[in-house]
Coordinates of C-alpha atoms in Angstrom, one line a residue:
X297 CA 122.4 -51.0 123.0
X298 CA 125.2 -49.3 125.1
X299 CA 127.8 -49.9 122.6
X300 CA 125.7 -47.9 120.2
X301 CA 128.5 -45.9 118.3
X302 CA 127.6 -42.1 117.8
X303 CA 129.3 -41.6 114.5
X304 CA 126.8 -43.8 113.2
X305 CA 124.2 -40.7 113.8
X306 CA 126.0 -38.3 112.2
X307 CA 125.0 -36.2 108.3
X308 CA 125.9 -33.4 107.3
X309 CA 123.6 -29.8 108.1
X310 CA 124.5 -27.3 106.2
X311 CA 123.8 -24.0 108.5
X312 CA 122.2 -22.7 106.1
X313 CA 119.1 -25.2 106.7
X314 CA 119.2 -24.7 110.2
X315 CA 116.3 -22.4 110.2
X316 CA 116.7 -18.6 112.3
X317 CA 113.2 -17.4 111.7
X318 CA 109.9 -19.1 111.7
X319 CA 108.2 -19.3 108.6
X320 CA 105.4 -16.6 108.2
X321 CA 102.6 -18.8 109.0
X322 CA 103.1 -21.8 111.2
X323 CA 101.3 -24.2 109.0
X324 CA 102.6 -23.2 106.2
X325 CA 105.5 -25.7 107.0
X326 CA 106.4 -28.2 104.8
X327 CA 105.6 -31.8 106.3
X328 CA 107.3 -34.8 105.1
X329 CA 105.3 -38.2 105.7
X330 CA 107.0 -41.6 106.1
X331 CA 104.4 -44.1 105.4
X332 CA 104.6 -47.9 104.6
X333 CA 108.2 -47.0 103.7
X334 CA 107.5 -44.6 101.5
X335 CA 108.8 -40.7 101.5
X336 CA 106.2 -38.2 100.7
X337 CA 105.9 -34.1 101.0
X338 CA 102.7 -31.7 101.5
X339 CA 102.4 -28.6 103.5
X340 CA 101.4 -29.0 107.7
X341 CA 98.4 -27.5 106.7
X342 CA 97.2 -30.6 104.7
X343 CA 98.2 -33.2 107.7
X344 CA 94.6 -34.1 108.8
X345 CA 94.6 -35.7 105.5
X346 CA 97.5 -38.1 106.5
X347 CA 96.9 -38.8 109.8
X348 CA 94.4 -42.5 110.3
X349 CA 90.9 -41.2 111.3
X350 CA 90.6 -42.9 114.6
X351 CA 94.0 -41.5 115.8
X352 CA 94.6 -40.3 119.5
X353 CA 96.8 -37.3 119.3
X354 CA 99.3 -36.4 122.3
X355 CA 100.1 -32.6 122.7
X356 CA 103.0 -31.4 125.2
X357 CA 101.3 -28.0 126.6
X358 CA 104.1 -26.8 128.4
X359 CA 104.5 -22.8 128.3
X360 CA 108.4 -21.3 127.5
X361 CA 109.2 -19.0 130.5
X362 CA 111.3 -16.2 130.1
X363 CA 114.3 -18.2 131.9
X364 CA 117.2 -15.9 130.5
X365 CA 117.8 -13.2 133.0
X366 CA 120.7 -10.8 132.3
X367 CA 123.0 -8.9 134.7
X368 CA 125.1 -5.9 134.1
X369 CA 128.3 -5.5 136.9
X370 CA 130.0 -2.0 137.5
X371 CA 132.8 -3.7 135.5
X372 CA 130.1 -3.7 132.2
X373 CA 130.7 -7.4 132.4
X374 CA 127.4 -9.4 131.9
X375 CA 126.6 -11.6 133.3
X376 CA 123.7 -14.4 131.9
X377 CA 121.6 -16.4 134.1
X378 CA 119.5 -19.0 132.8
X379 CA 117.0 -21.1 134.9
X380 CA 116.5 -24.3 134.7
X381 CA 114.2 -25.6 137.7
X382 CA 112.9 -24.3 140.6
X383 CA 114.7 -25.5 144.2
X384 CA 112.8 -23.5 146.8
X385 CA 109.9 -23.7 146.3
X386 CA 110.5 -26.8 144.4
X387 CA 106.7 -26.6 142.4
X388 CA 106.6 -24.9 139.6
X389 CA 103.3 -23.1 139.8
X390 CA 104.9 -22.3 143.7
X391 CA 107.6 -20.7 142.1
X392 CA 105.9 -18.3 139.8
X393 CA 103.1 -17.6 141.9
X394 CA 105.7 -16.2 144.9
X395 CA 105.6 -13.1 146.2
X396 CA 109.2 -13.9 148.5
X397 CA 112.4 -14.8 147.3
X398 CA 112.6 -18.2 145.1
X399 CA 115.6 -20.0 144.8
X400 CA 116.2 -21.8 140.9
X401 CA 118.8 -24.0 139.5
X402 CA 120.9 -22.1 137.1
X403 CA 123.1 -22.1 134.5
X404 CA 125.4 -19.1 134.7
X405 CA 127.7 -17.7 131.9
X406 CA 130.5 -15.7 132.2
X407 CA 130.7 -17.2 135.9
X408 CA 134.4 -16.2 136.4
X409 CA 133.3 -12.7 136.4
X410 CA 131.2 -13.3 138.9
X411 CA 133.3 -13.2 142.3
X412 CA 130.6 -12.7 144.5
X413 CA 128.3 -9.7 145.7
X414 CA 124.6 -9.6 144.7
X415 CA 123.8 -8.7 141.0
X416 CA 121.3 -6.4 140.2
X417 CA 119.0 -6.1 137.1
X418 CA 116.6 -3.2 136.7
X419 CA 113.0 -3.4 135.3
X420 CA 109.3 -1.6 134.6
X421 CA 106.4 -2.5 136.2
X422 CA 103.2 -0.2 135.9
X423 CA 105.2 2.5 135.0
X424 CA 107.9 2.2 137.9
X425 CA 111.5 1.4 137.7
X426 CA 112.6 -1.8 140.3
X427 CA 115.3 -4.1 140.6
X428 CA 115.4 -8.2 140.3
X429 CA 118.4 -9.1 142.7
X430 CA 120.5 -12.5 141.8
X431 CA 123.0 -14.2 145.0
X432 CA 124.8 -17.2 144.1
X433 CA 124.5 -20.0 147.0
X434 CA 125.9 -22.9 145.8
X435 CA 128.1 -23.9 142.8
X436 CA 128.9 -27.0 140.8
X437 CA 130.8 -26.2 138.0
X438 CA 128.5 -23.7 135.6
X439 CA 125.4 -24.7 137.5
X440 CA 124.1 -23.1 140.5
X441 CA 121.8 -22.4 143.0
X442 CA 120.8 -18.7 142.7
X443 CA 118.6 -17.5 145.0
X444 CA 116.3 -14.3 143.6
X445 CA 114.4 -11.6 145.6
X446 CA 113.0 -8.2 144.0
X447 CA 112.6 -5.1 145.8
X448 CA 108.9 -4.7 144.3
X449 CA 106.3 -5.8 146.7
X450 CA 103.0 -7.8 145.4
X451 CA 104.5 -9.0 142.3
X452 CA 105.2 -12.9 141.3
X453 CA 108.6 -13.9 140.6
X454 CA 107.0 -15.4 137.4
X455 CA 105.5 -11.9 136.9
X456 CA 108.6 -10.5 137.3
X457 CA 110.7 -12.9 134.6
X458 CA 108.3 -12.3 132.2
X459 CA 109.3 -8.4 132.2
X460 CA 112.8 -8.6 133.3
X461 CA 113.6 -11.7 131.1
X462 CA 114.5 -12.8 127.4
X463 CA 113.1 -16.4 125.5
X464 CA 115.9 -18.9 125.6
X465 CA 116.2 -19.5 122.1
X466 CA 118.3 -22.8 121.3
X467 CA 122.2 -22.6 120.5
X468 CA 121.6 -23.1 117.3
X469 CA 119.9 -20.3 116.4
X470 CA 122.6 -17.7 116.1
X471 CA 120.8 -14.1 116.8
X472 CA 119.0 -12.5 119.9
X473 CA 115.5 -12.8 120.8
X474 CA 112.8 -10.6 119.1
X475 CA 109.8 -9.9 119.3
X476 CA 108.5 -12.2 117.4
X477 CA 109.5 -15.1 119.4
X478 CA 107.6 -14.2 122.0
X479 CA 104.6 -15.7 120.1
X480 CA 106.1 -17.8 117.9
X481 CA 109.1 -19.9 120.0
X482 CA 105.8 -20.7 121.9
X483 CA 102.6 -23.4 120.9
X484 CA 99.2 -21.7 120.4
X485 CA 98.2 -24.5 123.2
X486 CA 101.1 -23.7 125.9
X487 CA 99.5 -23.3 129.4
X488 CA 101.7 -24.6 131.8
X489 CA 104.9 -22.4 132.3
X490 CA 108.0 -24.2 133.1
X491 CA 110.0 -24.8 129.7
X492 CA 113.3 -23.4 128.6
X493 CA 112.7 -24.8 125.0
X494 CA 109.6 -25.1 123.2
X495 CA 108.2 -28.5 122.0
X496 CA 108.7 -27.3 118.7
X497 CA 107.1 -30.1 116.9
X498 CA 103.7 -28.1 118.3
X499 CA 105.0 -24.8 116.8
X500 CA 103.2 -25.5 113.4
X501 CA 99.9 -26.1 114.7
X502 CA 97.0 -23.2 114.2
X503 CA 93.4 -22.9 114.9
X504 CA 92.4 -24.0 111.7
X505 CA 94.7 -27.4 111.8
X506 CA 92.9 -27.6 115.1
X507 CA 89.6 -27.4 113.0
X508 CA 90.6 -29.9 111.0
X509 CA 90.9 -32.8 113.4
X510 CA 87.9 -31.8 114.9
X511 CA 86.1 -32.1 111.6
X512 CA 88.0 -35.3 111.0
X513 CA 86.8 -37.0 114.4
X514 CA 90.7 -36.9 115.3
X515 CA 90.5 -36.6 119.0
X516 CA 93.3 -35.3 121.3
X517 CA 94.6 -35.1 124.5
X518 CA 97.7 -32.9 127.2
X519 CA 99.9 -33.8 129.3
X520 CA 102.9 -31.7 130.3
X521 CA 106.7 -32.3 130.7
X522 CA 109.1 -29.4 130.8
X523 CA 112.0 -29.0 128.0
X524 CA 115.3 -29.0 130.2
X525 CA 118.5 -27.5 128.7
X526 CA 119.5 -31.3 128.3
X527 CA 117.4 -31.1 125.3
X528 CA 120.3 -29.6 123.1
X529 CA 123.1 -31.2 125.1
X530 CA 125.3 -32.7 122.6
X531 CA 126.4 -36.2 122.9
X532 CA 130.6 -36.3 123.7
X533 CA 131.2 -39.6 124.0
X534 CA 131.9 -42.4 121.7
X535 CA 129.6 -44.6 122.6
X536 CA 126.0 -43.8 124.2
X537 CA 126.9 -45.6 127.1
X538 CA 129.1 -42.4 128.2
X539 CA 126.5 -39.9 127.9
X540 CA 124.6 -39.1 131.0
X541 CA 120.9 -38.2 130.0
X542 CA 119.5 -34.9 131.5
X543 CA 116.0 -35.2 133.9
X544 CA 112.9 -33.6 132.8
X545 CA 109.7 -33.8 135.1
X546 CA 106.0 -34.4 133.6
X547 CA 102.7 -34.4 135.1
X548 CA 99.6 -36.0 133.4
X549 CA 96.2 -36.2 134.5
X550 CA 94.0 -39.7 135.4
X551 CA 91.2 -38.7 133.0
X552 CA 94.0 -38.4 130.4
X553 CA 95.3 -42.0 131.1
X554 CA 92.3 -43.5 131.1
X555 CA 91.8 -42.3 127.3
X556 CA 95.4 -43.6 126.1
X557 CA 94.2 -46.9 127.7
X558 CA 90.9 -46.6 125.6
X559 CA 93.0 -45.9 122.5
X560 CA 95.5 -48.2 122.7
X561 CA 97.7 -48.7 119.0
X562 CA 96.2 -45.5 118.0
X563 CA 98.3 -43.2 120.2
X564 CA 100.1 -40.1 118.1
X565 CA 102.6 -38.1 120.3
X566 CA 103.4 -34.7 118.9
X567 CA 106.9 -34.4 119.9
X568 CA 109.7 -36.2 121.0
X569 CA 108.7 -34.8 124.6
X570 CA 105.4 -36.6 124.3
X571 CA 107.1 -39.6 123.3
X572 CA 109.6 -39.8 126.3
X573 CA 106.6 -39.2 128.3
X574 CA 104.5 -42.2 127.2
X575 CA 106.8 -44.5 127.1
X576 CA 108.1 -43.4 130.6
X577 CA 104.6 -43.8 132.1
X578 CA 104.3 -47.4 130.9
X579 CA 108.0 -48.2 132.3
X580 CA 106.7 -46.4 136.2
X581 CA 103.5 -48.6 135.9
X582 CA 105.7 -51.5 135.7
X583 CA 107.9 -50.3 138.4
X584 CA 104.7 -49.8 140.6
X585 CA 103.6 -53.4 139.5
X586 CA 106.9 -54.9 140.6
X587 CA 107.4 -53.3 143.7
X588 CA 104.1 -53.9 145.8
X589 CA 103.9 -52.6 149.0
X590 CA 106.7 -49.9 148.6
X591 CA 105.8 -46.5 149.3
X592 CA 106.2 -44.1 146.4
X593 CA 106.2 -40.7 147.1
X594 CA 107.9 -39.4 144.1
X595 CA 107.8 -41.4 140.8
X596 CA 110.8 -41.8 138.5
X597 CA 112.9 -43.8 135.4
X598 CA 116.2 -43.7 135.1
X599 CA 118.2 -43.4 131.8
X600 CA 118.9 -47.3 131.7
X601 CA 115.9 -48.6 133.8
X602 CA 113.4 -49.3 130.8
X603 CA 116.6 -51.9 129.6
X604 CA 117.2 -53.4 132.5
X605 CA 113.2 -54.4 133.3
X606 CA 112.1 -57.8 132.0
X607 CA 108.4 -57.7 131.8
X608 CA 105.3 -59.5 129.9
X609 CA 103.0 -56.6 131.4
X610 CA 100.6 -55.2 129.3
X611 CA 99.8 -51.8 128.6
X612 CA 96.8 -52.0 130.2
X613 CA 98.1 -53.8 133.0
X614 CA 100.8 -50.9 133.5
X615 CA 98.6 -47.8 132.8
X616 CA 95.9 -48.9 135.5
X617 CA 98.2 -49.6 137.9
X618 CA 99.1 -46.2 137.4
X619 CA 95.5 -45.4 137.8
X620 CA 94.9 -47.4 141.3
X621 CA 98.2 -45.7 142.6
X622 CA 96.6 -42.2 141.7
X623 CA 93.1 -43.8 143.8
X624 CA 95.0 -44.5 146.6
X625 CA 96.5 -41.3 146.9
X626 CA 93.4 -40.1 146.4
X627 CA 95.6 -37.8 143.4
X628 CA 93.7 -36.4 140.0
X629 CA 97.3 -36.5 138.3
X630 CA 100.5 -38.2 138.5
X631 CA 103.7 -35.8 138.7
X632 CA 106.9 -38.0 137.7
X633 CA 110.3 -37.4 136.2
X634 CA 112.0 -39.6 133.5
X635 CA 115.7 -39.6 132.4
X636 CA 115.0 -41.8 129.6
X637 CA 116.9 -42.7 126.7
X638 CA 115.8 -44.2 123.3
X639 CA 118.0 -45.7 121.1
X640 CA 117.8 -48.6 118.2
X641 CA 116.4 -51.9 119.8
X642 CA 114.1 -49.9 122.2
X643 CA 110.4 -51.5 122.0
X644 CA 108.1 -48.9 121.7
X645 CA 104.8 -49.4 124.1
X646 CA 102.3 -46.4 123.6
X647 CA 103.5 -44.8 120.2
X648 CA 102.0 -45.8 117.1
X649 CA 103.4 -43.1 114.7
X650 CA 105.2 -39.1 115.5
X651 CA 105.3 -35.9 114.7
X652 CA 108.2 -34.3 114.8
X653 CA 111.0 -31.7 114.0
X654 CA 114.3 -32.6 111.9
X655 CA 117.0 -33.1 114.8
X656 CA 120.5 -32.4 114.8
X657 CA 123.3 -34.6 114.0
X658 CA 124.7 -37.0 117.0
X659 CA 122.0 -36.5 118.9
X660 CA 119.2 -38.3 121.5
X661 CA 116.8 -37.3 119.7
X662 CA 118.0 -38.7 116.1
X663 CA 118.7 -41.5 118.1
X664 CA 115.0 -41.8 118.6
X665 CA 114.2 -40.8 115.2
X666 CA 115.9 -44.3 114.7
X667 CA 114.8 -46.4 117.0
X668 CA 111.2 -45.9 115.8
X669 CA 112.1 -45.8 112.1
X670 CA 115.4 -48.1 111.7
X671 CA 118.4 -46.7 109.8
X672 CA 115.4 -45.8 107.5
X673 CA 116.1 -42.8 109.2
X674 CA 119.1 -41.6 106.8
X675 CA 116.9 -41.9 103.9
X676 CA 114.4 -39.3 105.5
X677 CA 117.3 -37.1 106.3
X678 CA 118.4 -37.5 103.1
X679 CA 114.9 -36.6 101.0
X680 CA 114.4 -33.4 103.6
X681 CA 117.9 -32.3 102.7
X682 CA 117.4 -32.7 98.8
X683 CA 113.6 -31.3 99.2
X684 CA 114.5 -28.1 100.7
X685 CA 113.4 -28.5 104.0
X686 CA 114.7 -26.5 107.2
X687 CA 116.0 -27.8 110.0
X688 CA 115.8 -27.8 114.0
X689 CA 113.7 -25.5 116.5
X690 CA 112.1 -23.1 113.7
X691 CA 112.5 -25.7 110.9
X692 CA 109.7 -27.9 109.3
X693 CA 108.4 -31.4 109.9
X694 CA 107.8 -34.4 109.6
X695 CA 104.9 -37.1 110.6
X696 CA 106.2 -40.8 110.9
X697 CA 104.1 -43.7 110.5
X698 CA 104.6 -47.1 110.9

């Protein structure tokens, strides 16, 4: 599976299907099916009618933060900050919820024009101008630990983003943020801040599609697990075995597990984020099942580990291991990182079908697409291309069955 040759994942996107905007209403998105090896089209609107009645449906609802913070030096040189995860404190909800100076991992552009100093960005708050200050600790190539204070007093930091800072829209999508993304580069179901990139296969869901699976008996359940920049690194190497896979971390409740045990072969991920997430849960279970006796205290996969694990566990087995862990810690949720990677020949544990965006060429993701469909995959591409559909972050999508 190492030797997995990128140029095997590659077709050809036109920009001109890489969708800029979002369409007008988010389930007005076409949605192409792949079903018993057949390629069918409808509308998102219409996907309760595809989906099997006694699905279980997997929603990622982490919230996009406003993680791109701009600086202007006396020079007129900007400087762009964007953050990726919090250092001190190193919670999330910590982070936003301070009222003292929080320190985040960051990506910095235009970093040579940064010499040193303190940069300064002003902002509005109830009418009154203040300023969010920026002083870079510690550097590792374009990556950085910045460490922010404001000069504002009883304000959040994550208060404080959300006025002073801009959506992170992908690469891809060549224009500035607008208004509109505000809402729309966001799921109507986000609650958990900590994203730089949305879980876009979410974006086309509304209250009515919501309706729908109600009416339908289609029962659903959250977890979270927050997009990293990683998400839209390319991969650079030949083979798959040079690309290093980036580290997201996810949190999921007990109550939540205990369903995807109860509904076993019926599991639906919305996203690839979701998908990463379940199967990384049944690899930790294993790793808790393997190593009795070992203490725990912060649960993770690495890129490779999910390979390298020879197991006849079940998914039961794993999952309430998982469980006893949690009842021993006397713990309502698990909080875990995965750097997982999946590629043709991976064995898929909890997903019984996706939905999911159109990816870009040479990618992870694509590399997923494949793993769960087989080089069926280049058919499907195919179909969307010659069907009209758009591609990536804003794009439409797709719902893949077995």
């Amino acid at each position: 599976m190492r030797d997995i040759y990128i140029n095997d994942y590659d077709y050809d996107l036109p920009e001109d299907r890489i969708a800029q905007h979002p369409v007008s209403e988010r389930d007005k998105s076409q949605l192409l099916i792949y079903k018993d090896g057949r390629i069918l089209k409808d509308i998102f609107r219409n996907i309760v009618d595809w989906l099997p009645s006694d699905s279980l449906l997997v929603f990622n609802n982490t919230r996009v933060i406003r993680a791109r913070l701009l600086f202007k030096k006396e020079t007129g040189a900007i400087i762009e900050i964007l953050c990726l995860e919090p250092f001190t404190p190193a919670n999330y909800a910590l982070s936003f919820g301070s009222m003292e100076p929080v320190e985040w991992k960051s990506v910095v552009g235009n970093l040579k024009k940064w010499k040193g100093g303190i940069l300064k960005a002003p902002f509005k708050y109830s009418g009154n101008e203040y300023s969010l200050y920026a002083e870079r600790l510690q550097s590792e190539g374009e990556v950085c630990r910045i460490r922010f204070s404001w000069d504002c007093l009883g304000i959040s930091f994550g208060e404080v983003i959300e006025t002073t800072g801009h959506i992170p829209l992908p690469p891809y999508i060549n224009r500035e943020d607008k208004a509109e993304d505000v809402e729309r580069y966001q799921t109507v179901y986000s609650r958990i801040s900590g994203s730089i990139a949305a879980p876009t296969a979410g974006l086309h869901f509304t209250g009515e599609v919501f309706e729908n699976l109600k009416e339908k008996g289609i029962e659903y359940v959250e977890l979270t697990l927050h997009v990293g920049a990683g998400t839209f690194q390319p991969v650079k190497t030949k083979f798959i075995s040079g690309h290093e896979m980036h580290c997201e971390h996810f949190f999921i409740n007990a109550k939540t597990i205990d369903l995807l045990i109860e509904n076993q072969g019926k599991i639906i991920p919305v996203g690839t984020t979701s998908v990463r997430t379940l199967e990384s849960l049944y690899w930790i279970g294993v790793k808790l099942i393997q190593t009795p006796g070992e203490t725990h205290p912060y649960l993770s996969l690495g890129q490779w580990e999910a390979y390298e694990m020879e197991t006849t566990i079940s998914v039961r087995e794993s999952l309430e291991a998982l469980l006893n862990y949690l009842n021993d810690l006397k713990l309502s949720s698990l909080q875990a990182s995965t750097s997982i990677i999946i590629v043709p020949g991976y064995e898929f544990r909890l997903t019984c079908g996706m939905i999911t965006n159109f990816h870009q060429p040479r990618s992870t993701l694509l590399l997923l697409i494949s793993a769960w469909t087989g080089n069926f995959w280049k058919e499907i591409y195919n179909f969307a291309l010659e069907n009209s559909f758009r591609f990536l972050s804003y794009g439409d999508s797709s719902l893949l069955l077995k």
